[in-house]
Coordinates of C-alpha atoms in Angstrom, one line a residue:
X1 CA 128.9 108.5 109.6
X2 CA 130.3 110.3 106.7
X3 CA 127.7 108.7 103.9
X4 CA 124.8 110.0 106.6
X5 CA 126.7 113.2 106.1
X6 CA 126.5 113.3 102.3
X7 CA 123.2 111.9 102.4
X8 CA 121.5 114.9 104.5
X9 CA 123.9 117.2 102.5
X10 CA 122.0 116.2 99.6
X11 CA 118.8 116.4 101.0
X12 CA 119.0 119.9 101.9
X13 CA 121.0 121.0 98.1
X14 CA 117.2 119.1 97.1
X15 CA 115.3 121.7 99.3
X16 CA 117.0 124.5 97.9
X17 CA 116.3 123.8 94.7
X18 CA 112.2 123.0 95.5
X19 CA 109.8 120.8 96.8
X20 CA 109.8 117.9 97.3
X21 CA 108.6 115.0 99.8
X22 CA 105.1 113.4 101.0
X23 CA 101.7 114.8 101.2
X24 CA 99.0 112.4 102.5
X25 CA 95.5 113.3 102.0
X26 CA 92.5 111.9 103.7
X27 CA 89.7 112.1 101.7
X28 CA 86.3 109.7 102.0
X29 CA 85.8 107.8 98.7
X30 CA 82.5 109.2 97.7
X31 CA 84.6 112.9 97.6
X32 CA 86.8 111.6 95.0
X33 CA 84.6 113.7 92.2
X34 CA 86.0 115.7 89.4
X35 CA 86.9 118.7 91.3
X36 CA 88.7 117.0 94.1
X37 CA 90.2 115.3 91.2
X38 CA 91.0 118.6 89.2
X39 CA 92.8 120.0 92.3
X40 CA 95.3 116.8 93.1
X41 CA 95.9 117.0 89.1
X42 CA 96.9 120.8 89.4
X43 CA 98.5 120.3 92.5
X44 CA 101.0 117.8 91.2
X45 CA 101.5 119.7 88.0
X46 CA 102.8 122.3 90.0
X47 CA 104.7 120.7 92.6
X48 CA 105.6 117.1 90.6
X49 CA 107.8 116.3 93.1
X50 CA 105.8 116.1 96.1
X51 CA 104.6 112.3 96.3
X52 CA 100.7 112.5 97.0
X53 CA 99.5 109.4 99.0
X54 CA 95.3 109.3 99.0
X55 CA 94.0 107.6 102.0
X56 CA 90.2 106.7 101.4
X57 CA 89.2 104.6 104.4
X58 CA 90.2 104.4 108.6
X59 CA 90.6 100.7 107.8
X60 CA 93.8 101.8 106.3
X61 CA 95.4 103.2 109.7
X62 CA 96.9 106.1 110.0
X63 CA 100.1 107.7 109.0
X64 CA 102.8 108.3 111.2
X65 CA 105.6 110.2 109.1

């Protein structure tokens, strides 16, 4: 109990400090051109610690947080 304590303790000191966690993007294959590109580039630049999971076909089911 107390190491679940410390654990979500930390988790929100993280949040205060920035952002951080998962962002899944559906995106069809054939969209994966430069400027979709570009953006996810930028986008992590600015927030490096949000994990970006691409998901490119319905074969790959679907996320559930």
């Amino acid at each position: 109990m107390v190491r679940h304590l410390e654990n979500t303790q930390d988790a929100l000191a993280e949040l205060r400090i920035g952002q951080r966690g998962t962002l899944v993007v559906g995106v069809h294959p054939s969209d994966l051109d430069y400027h979709i590109t570009k953006q996810l580039i930028d986008f992590h630049a600015d927030f490096p610690k949000v994990k970006l999971q691409l998901v490119t076909s319905i074969n790959e089911g679907s996320y559930s947080g």
